[in-house]
Coordinates of C-alpha atoms and ligand atoms in Angstrom, one line a residue:
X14 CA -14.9 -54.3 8.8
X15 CA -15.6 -57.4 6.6
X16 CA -17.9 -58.5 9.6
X17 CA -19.9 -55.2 8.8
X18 CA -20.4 -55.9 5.5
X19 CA -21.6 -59.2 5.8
X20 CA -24.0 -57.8 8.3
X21 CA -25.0 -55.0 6.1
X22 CA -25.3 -57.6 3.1
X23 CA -27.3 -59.9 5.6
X24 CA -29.8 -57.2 6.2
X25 CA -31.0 -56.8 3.1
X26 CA -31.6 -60.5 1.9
X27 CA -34.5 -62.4 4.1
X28 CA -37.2 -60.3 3.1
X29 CA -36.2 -60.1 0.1
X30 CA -35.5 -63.9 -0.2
X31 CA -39.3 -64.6 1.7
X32 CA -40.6 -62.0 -1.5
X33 CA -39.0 -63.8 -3.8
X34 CA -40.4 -67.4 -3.1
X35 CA -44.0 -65.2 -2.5
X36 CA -43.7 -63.6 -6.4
X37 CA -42.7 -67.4 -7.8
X38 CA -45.4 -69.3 -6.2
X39 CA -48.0 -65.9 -7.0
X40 CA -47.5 -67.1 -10.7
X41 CA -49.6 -70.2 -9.9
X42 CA -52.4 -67.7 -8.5
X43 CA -55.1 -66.2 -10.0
X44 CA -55.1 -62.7 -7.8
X45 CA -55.2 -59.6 -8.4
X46 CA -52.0 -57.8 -8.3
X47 CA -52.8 -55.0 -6.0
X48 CA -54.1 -57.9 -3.6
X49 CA -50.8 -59.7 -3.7
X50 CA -49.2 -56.8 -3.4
X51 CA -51.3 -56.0 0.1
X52 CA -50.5 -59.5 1.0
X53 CA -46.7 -59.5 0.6
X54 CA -45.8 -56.3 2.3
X55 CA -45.4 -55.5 6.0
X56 CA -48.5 -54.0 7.6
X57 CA -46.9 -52.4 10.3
X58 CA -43.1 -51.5 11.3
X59 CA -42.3 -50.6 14.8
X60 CA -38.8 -49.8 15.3
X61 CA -37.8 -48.5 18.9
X62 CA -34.8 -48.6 21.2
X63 CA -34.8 -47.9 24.9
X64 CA -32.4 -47.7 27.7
X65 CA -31.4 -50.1 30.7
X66 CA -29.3 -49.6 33.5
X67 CA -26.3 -52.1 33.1
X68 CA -24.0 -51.5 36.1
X69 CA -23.4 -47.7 37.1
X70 CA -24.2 -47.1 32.8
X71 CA -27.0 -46.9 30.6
X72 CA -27.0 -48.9 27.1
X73 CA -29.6 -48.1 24.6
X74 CA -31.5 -51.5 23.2
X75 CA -32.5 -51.3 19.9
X76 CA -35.9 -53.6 18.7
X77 CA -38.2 -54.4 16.8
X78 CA -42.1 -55.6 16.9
X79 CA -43.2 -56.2 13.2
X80 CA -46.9 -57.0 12.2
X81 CA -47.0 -58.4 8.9
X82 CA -50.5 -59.2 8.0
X83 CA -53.8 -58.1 9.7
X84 CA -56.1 -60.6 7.5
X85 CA -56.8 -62.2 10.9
X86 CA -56.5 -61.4 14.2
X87 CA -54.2 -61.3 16.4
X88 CA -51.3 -61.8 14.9
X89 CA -48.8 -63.8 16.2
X90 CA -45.0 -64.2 16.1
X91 CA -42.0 -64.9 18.3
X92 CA -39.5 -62.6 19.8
X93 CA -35.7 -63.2 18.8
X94 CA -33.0 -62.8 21.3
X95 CA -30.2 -61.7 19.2
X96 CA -27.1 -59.4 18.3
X97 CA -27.7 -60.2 14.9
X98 CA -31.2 -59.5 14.8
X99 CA -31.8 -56.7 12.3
X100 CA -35.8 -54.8 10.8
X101 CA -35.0 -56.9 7.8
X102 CA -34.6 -60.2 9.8
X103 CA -37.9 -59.2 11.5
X104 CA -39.7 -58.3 8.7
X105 CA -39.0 -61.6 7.3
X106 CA -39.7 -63.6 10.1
X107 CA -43.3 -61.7 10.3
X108 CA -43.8 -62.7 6.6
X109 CA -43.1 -66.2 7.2
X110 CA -45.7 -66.2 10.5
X111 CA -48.1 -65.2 8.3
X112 CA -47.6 -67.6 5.3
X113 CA -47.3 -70.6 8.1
X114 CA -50.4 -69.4 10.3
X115 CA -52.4 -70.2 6.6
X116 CA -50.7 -73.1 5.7
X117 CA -51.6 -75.2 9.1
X118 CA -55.2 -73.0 9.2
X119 CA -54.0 -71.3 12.5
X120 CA -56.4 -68.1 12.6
X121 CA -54.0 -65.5 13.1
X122 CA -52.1 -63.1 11.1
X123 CA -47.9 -63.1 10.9
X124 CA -45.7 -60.9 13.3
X125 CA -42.3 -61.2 15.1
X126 CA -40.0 -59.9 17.3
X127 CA -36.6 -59.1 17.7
X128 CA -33.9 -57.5 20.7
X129 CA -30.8 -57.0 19.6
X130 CA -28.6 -58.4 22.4
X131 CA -26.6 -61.3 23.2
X132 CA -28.3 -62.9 25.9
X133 CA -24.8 -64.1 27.6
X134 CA -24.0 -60.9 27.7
X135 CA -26.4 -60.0 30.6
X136 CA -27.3 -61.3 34.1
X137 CA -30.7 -62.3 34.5
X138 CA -32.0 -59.5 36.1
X139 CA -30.6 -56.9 33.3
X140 CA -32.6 -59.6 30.8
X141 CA -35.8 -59.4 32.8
X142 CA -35.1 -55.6 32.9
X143 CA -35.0 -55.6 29.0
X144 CA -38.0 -58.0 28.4
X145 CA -40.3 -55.7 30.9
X146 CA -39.0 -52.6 28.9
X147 CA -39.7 -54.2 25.2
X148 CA -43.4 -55.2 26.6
X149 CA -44.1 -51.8 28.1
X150 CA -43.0 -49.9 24.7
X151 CA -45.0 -52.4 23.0
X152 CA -47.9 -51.8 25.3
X153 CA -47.6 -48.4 24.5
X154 CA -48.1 -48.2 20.9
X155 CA -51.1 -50.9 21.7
X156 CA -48.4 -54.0 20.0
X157 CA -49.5 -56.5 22.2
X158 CA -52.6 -58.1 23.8
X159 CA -54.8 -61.3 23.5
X160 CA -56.9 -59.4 20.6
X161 CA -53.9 -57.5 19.0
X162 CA -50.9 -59.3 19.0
X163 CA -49.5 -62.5 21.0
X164 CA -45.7 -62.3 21.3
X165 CA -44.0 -66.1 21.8
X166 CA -40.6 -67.6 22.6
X167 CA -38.2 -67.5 19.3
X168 CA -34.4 -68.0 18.8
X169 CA -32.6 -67.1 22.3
X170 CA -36.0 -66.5 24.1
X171 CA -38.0 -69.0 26.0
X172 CA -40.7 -70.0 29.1
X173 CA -38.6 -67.3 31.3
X174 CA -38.9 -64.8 28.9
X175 CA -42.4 -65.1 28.5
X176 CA -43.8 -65.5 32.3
X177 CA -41.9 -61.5 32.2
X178 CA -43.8 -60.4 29.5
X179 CA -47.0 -62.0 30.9
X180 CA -46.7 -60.4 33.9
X181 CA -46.1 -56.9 32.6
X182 CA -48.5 -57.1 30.8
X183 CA -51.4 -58.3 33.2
X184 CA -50.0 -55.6 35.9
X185 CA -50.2 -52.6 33.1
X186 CA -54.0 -54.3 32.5
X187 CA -55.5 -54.5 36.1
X188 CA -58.6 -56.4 35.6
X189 CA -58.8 -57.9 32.0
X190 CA -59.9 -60.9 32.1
X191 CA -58.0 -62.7 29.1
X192 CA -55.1 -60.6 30.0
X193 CA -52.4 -64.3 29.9
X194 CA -53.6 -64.6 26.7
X195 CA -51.4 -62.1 25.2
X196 CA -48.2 -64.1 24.9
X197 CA -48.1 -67.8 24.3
X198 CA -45.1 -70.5 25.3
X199 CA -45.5 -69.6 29.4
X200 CA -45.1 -72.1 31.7
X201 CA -47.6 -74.7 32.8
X202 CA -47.9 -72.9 36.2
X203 CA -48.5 -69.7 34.3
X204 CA -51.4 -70.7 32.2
X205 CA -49.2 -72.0 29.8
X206 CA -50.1 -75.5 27.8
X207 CA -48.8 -78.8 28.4
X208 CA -46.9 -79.8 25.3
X209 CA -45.7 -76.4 24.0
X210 CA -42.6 -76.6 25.1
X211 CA -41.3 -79.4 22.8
X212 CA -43.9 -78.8 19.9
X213 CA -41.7 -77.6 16.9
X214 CA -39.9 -80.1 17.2
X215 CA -41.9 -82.4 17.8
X216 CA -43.9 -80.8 14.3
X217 CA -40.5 -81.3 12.8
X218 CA -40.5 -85.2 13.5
X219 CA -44.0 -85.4 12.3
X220 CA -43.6 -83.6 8.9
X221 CA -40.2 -85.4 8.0
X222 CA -42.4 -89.3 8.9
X223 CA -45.0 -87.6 6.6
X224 CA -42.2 -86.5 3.8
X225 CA -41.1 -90.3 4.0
X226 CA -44.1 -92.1 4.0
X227 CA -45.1 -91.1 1.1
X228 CA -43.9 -94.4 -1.7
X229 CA -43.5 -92.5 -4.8
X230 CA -41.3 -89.3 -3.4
X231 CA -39.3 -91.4 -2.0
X232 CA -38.7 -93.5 -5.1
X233 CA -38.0 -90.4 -7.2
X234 CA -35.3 -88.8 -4.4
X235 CA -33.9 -92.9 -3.9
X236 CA -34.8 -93.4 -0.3
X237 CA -36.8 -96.4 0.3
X238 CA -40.0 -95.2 2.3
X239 CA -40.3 -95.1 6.4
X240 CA -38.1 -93.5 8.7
X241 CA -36.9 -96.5 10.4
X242 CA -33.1 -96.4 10.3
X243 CA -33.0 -93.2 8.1
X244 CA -29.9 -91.3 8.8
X245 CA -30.2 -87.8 10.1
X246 CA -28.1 -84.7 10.9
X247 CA -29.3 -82.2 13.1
X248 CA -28.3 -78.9 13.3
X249 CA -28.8 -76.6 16.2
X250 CA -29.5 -78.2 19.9
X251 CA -31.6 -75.5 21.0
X252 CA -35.5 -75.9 21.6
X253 CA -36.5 -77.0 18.0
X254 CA -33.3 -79.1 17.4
X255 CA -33.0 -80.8 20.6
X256 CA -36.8 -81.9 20.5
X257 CA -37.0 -82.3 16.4
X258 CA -33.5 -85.2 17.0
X259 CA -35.4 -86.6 20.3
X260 CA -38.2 -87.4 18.8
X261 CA -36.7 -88.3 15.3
X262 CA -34.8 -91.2 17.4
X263 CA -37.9 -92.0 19.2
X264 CA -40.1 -92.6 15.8
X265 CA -36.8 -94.6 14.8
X266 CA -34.5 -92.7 12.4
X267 CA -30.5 -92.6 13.7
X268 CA -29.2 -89.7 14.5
X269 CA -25.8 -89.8 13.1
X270 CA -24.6 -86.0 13.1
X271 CA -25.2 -82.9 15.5
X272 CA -24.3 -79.4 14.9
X273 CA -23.3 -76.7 17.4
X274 CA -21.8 -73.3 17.1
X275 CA -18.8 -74.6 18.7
X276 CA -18.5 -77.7 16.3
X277 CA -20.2 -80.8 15.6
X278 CA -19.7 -84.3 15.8
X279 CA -20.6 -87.7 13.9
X280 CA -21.3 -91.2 14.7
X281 CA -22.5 -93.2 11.5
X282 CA -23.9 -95.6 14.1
X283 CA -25.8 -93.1 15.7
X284 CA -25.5 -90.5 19.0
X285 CA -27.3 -91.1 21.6
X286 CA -29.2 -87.2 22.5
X287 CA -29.7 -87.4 25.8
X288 CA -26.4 -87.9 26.6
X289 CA -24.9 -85.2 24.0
X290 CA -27.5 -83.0 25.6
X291 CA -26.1 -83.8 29.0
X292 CA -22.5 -83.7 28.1
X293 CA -22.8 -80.1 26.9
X294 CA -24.7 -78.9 29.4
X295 CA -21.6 -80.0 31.6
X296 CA -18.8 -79.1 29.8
X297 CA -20.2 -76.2 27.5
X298 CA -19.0 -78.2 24.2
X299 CA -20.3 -80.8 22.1
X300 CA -16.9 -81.4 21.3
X301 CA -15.1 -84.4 23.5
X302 CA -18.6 -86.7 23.6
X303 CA -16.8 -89.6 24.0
X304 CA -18.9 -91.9 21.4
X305 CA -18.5 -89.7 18.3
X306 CA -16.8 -91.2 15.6
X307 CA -15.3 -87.4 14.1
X308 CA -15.6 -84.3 15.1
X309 CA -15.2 -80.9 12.9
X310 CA -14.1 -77.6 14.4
X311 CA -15.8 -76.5 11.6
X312 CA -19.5 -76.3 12.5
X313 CA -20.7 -76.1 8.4
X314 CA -18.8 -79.1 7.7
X315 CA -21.2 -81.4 10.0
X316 CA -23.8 -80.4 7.6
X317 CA -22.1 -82.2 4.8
X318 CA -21.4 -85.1 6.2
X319 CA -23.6 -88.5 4.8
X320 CA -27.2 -89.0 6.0
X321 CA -30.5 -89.0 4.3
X322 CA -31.9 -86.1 6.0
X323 CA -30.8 -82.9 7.5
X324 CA -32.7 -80.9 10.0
X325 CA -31.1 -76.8 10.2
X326 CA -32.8 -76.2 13.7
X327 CA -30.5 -73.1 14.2
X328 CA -30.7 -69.9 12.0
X329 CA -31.1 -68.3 8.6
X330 CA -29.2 -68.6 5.7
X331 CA -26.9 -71.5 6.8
X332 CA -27.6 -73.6 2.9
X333 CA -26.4 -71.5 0.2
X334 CA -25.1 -71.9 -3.1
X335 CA -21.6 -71.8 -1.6
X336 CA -22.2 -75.3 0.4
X337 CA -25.4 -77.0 -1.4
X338 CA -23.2 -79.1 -3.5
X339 CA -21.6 -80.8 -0.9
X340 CA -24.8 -81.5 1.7
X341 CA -25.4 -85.3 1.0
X342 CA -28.7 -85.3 2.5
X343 CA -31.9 -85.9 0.1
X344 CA -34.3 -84.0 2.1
X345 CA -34.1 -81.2 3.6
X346 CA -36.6 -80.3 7.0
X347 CA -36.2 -76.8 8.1
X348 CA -36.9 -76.7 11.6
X349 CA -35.4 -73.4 11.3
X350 CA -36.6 -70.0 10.0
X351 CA -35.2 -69.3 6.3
X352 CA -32.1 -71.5 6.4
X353 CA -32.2 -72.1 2.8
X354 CA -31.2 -69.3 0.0
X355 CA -33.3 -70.0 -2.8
X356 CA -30.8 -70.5 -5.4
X357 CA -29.4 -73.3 -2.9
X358 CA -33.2 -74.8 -2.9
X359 CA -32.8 -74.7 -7.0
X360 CA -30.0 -76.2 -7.2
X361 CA -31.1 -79.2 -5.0
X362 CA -33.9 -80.0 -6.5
X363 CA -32.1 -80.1 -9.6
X364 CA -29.7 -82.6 -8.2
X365 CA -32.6 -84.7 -7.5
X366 CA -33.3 -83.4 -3.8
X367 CA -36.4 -82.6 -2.2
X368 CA -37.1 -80.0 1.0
X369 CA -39.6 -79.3 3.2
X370 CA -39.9 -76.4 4.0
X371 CA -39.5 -74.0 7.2
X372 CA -43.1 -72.8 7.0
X373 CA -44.9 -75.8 7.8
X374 CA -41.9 -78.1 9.1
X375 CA -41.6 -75.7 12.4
X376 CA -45.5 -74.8 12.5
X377 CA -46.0 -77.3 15.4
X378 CA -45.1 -74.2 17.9
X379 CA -47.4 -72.1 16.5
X380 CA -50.5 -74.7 16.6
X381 CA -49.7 -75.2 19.8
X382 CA -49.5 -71.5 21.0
X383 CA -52.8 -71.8 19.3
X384 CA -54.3 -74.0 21.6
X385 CA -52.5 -72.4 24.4
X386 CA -54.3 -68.8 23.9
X387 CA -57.5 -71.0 23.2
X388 CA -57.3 -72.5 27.0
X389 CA -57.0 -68.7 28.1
X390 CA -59.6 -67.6 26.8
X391 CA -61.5 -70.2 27.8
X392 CA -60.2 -69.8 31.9
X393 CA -60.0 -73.9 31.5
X394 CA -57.3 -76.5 31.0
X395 CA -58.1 -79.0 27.9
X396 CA -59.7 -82.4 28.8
X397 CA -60.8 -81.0 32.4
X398 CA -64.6 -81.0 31.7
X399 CA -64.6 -83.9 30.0
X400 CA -62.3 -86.8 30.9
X401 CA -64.1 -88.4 33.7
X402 CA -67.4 -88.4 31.9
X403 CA -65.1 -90.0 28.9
X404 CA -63.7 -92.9 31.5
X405 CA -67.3 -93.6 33.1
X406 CA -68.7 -94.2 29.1
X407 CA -65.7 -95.8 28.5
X408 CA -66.2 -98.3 32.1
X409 CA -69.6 -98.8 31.4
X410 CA -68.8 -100.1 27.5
X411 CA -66.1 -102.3 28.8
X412 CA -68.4 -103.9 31.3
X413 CA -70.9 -104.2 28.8
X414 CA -68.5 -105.9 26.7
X415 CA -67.1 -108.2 29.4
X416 CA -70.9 -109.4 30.2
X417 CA -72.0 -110.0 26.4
X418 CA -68.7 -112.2 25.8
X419 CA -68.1 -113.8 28.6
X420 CA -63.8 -112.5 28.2
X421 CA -62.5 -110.3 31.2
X422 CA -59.9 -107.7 30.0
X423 CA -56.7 -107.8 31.7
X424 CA -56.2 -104.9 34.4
X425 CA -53.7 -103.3 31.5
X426 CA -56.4 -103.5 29.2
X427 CA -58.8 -102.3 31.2
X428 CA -57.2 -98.8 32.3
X429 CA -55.8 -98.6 28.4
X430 CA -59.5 -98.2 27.4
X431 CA -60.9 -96.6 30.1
X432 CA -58.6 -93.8 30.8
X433 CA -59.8 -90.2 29.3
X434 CA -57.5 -87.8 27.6
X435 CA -55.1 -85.5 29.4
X436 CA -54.5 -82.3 28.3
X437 CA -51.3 -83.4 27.0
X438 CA -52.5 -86.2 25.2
X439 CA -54.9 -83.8 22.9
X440 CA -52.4 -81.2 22.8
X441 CA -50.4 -83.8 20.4
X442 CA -53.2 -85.4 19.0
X443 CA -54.3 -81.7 17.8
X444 CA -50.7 -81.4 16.7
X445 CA -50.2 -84.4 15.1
X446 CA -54.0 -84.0 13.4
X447 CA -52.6 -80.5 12.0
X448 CA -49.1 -81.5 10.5
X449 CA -50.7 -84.6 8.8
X450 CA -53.4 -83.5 7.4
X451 CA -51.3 -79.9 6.3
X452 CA -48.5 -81.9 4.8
X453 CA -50.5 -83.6 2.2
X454 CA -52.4 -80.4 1.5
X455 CA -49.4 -79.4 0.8
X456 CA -48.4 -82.6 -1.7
X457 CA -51.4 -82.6 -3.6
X458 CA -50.4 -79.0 -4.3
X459 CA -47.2 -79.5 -5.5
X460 CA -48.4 -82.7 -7.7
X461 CA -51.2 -80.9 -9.1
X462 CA -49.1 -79.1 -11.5
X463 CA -45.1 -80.2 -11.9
X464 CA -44.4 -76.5 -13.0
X465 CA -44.8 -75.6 -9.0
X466 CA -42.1 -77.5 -8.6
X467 CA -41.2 -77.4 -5.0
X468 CA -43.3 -78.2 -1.4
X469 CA -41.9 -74.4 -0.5
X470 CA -43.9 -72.9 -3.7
X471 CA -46.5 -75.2 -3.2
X472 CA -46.8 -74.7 0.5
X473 CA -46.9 -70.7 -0.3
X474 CA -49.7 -71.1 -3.2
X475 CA -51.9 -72.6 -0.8
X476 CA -51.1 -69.7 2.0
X477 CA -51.8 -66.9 -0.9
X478 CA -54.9 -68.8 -1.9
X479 CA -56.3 -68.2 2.6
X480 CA -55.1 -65.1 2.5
X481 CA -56.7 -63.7 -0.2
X482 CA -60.0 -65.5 0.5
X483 CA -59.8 -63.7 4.0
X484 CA -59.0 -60.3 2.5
X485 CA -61.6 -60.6 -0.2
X486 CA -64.3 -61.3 2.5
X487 CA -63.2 -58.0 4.8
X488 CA -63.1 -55.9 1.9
X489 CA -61.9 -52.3 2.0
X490 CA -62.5 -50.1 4.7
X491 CA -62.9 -46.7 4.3
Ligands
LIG522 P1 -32.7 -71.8 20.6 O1 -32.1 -70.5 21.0 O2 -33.4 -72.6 21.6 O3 -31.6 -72.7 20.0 C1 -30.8 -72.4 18.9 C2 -29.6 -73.3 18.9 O4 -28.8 -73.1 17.8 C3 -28.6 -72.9 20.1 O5 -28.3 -74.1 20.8 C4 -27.4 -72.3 19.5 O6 -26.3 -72.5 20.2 C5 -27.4 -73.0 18.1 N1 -26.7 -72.3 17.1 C6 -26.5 -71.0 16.9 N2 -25.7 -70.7 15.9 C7 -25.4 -71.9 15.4 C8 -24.6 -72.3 14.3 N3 -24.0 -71.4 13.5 N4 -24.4 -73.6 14.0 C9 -25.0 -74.5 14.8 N5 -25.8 -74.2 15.9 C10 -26.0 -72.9 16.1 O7 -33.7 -71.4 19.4 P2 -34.9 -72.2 18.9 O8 -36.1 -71.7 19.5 O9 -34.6 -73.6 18.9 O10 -35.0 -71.6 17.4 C11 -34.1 -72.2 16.3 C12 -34.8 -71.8 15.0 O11 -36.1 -72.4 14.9 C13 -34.9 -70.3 14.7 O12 -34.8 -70.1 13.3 C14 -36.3 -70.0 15.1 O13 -36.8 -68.9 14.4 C15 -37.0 -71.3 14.6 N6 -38.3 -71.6 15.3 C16 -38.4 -71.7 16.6 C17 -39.7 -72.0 17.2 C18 -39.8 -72.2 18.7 O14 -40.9 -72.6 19.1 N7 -38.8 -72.0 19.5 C19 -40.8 -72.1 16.4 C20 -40.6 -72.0 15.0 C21 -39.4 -71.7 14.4

C-alpha cells in the first residue's frame, strides 16, 4: 500500500517539476503568454496498451509515445524500459527532449517513450515480442518515422532494442528509402553511428571539464579550477554512468564513489571502472570489489559521501530536500533525466553549490543521434568521401614542407598529419564542438543577470528564447 502511494505521488510530480523550472526561467522572457503556454504543454499524448503472449497467457503492456513540441521536426525522444514508467514520467521526459534539442541547437522537437515492464522479467524473445508490438501501434497512429518521430535507446533500452524497432519498421515500409532513419542508437552494422553508443556520457565528461574550467565559478563554489584530481561519485553504471565515470577518469578526475541499486562502494583513492564494471558483470553486485575502502547497503548513502562532484546517471528524483543537506559534492552534473527536485536545487545553491543541469549535461546522446539520422539520410557514413582526398593534401603539404626546410618528419609524425578523419573521430569532434560551445551559451546566460540564478534557469531561458523564435516564424495555421 505505501508503495502505491508513493507511486501515485511520483506520478504527479515530473511534469509538474519540468513546468515549474519552465514558469521560473519564463520570468526572464519577454513572450507572450499564450506562446509560452503553447510551448510548455504536451502536443500530443498517446497512451495505448497491447497484449503479448507470455507462456500459455496473455499480459496486457501498457505504454506510452508522447510528442511534446512540433516547433521542429521530427521529434525525438528515447523509449524507457520500466515498471515505473508512468504518462506523467513520459510527459516530462518529452518536455525535457524538447528544452535540450534547443539548448545544444539540435533541430528537432521533444518526445519520449515509455513500456511499462521490467525487463528481467522477460526472455528475450517476449522483449523483442513487445518492442515489435509498441512500433507497430506506433506505426499505426503514424508515431514514428524519419520525418515524424525518431524513437532512441533510454533507461533499460538499448542497441538491441533499437535494431527491433528498425526492422519493423522498414518491413511495415517496403521501399522507403530513409526508412533506418526513423530510430537512432542502432548498431554500427545497422546503419547506426560510430560513437553513439558512449555519447552521453561521454557529453557528461565534457560539460563537467567545461563547468571546472571556468576560474571564477570555481572560486565562488571553492574548487580550485581543472578536473585533474577532482573527486567524483557516480551514480548509476548503466550506459550514461558507466561512460560519463570512464571518461571522467580518462580526462583525470578520481573516481572515488559508485552507486548501484544493490549498494555502492567508496575508495577515497579512487576505483578503478573497468574492473568494477567487470566485477559486477560476474558476480551481479558491486558489492565485495575487493579495493573499496566502504561499502553501504544503503545505495542513497554513496551519494553523500565526500567528493567534489557527483554525477546521478540513474533516474529521477534521487536529490530531494530530504538528502540535499548531506550531499557533500559542490557540483552537481545530471547525466540523468530530472534527478534533482527543485526545492533540493534551491537549497544548494543557497549552501553555496552549483549544478549543471540534466538538459544539456546528458545532450551528448541526442547530438549524436543527430548525426546518426543525418548519415541515413544521406545513405553515406561520415568522412567516407572525403578522407583520402584529406590525406593526399595533407602528403603533398608535408612533402612540401620537408623540401622547403630541409627536416624529415619522423614516420610518427608523418602518419599523425597525414591521416584523414574517421567517422568516429568527427562524431566526437562534432560532440565535443556542441557541449563546448553550448555550455558557455549557457554561462553567459546565467551571468547576464544574477536574478536567473541558476545554469538550469539559464539553460531553459535560452531554450524558450529558440522555441519561440521557431514558432513565431511558422505562425498559425488554420
Ligand atoms: P541504463 O538502463 O543503461 O542504466 C541505468 C543504471 O542505473 C542501471 O545500471 C541500473 O541498475 C542503475 N540504477 C537503477 N536504479 C538505481 C538506483 N536507485 N540507484 C543506483 N543505480 C540505479 O540507463 P541509461 O541509458 O544509462 O539512462 C540513465 C539515465 O540517463 C536516465 O535518466 C535516462 O533518461 C538518462 N539519459 C540516457 C541517455 C542515453 O543515451 N542512454 C541520454 C540522455 C539521458
Amino acid at each position: 500500500m505505501a508503495t502505491n502511494i508513493l507511486i501515485a505521488d511520483q506520478e504527479t510530480h515530473f511534469f509538474s517539476d519540468v513546468c515549474k523550472n519552465f514558469d521560473h526561467a519564463a520570468q526572464f522572457t519577454k513572450h507572450d503568454a499564450g506562446l509560452l503556454d503553447q510551448i510548455k504543454s504536451c502536443n500530443s499524448v498517446y497512451r495505448f496498451r497491447f497484449p503479448i503472449r507470455k507462456g500459455n497467457s496473455f499480459e496486457v503492456i501498457d505504454a506510452w509515445r508522447v510528442e511534446h513540441s512540433h516547433h521542429q521536426s521530427p521529434t525525438k525522444g528515447g523509449i524507457r524500459y520500466s515498471e515505473m514508467v508512468n504518462e506523467d514520467e513520459v510527459m516530462a521526459l518529452a518536455a525535457l527532449m524538447t528544452y535540450k534539442c534547443a539548448i545544444v541547437n539540435v533541430p528537432f522537437g521533444g518526445a519520449k517513450g515509455g513500456i511499462k515492464i521490467n525487463p528481467k522479467n522477460y526472455t528475450v524473445s517476449e522483449l523483442e515480442n513487445i518492442t515489435r508490438r509498441y512500433t507497430v501501434e506506433l506505426i499505426k497512429k503514424n508515431f514514428i518515422g524519419p520525418s515524424i518521430d525518431v524513437p532512441a535507446p533510454d533507461y533499460g533500452s538499448g542497441e538491441r532494442e533499437m535494431s527491433w524497432i528498425a526492422d519493423t519498421y522498414a518491413t511495415m515500409n517496403p521501399g522507403q528509402l530513409d526508412a533506418m532513419g526513423a530510430v537512432t542508437g542502432k548498431p554500427i552494422a545497422l546503419h547506426g553511428i560510430a560513437g553513439r553508443r558512449e555519447a552521453t556520457g561521454r557529453g557528461v565528461a565534457i560539460a563537467t571539464r567545461e563547468c571546472v574550467s571556468v576560474g571564477e565559478d570555481m572560486q565562488r563554489i571553492g574548487l580550485l579550477p581543472g578536473l585533474s584530481g577532482k573527486r567524483v561519485i557516480v551514480q548509476g553504471l548503466g550506459n550514461v554512468g558507466y561512460y560519463s565515470a570512464k571518461f571522467l577518469s580518462e580526462m583525470g578526475a578520481i573516481i572515488v564513489g559508485l552507486c548501484e541499486f544493490e549498494g555502492a562502494i567508496y575508495n577515497e583513492n579512487g576505483l578503478d571502472i573497468e574492473a568494477v564494471f567487470q566485477h559486477r558483470k560476474a558476480t551481479g553486485s558491486i558489492l565485495g570489489y575487493a579495493a573499496a575502502i566502504q561499502e553501504f547497503a544503503n545505495t542513497m548513502e554513496g551519494l553523500e559521501q565526500p567528493c567534489d562532484i557527483l554525477v546521478p546517471a540513474a533516474l529521477e528524483n534521487q536529490i530531494t530536500e530530504t538528502n540535499i543537506r548531506n550531499i557533500q559534492a559542490k557540483i552537481i552534473v545530471e547525466g540523468a533525466n530530472g534527478p534533482t527536485s527543485p526545492e533540493a536545487e534551491a537549497i544548494f545553491y543557497a549552501n553555496g553549490g552549483m549544478i549543471v543541469p540534466d538538459m544539456f549535461a546528458n545532450a551528448g546522446g541526442v547530438t549524436v543521434s543527430y548525426f546518426e539520422w543525418l548519415k541515413n539520410l544521406s545513405h553515406v557514413a561520415f568522412g567516407r568521401m572525403n578522407r583520402r582526398f584529406e590525406e593526399n593534401s595533407n602528403l603533398n603539404l608535408v612533402n612540401m614542407v620537408e623540401g622547403i626546410t630541409g627536416v624529415a618528419l619522423t614516420p610518427v609524425q608523418r602518419s599523425t598529419i597525414i591521416k584523414g578523419a574517421s567517422e568516429l573521430e568527427l562524431v566526437n569532434s562534432g560532440l565535443e564542438d556542441t557541449m563546448i560551445r553550448s555550455y558557455h551559451e549557457i554561462r553567459e546566460i546565467y551571468k547576464s543577470n544574477p536574478e536567473i540564478g541558476t545554469l538550469r534557469n539559464a539553460a531553459m531561458v535560452g531554450a524558450i528564447n529558440k522555441i519561440a523564435v521557431s514558432y513565431q516564424n511558422l505562425g498559425i495555421w488554420p
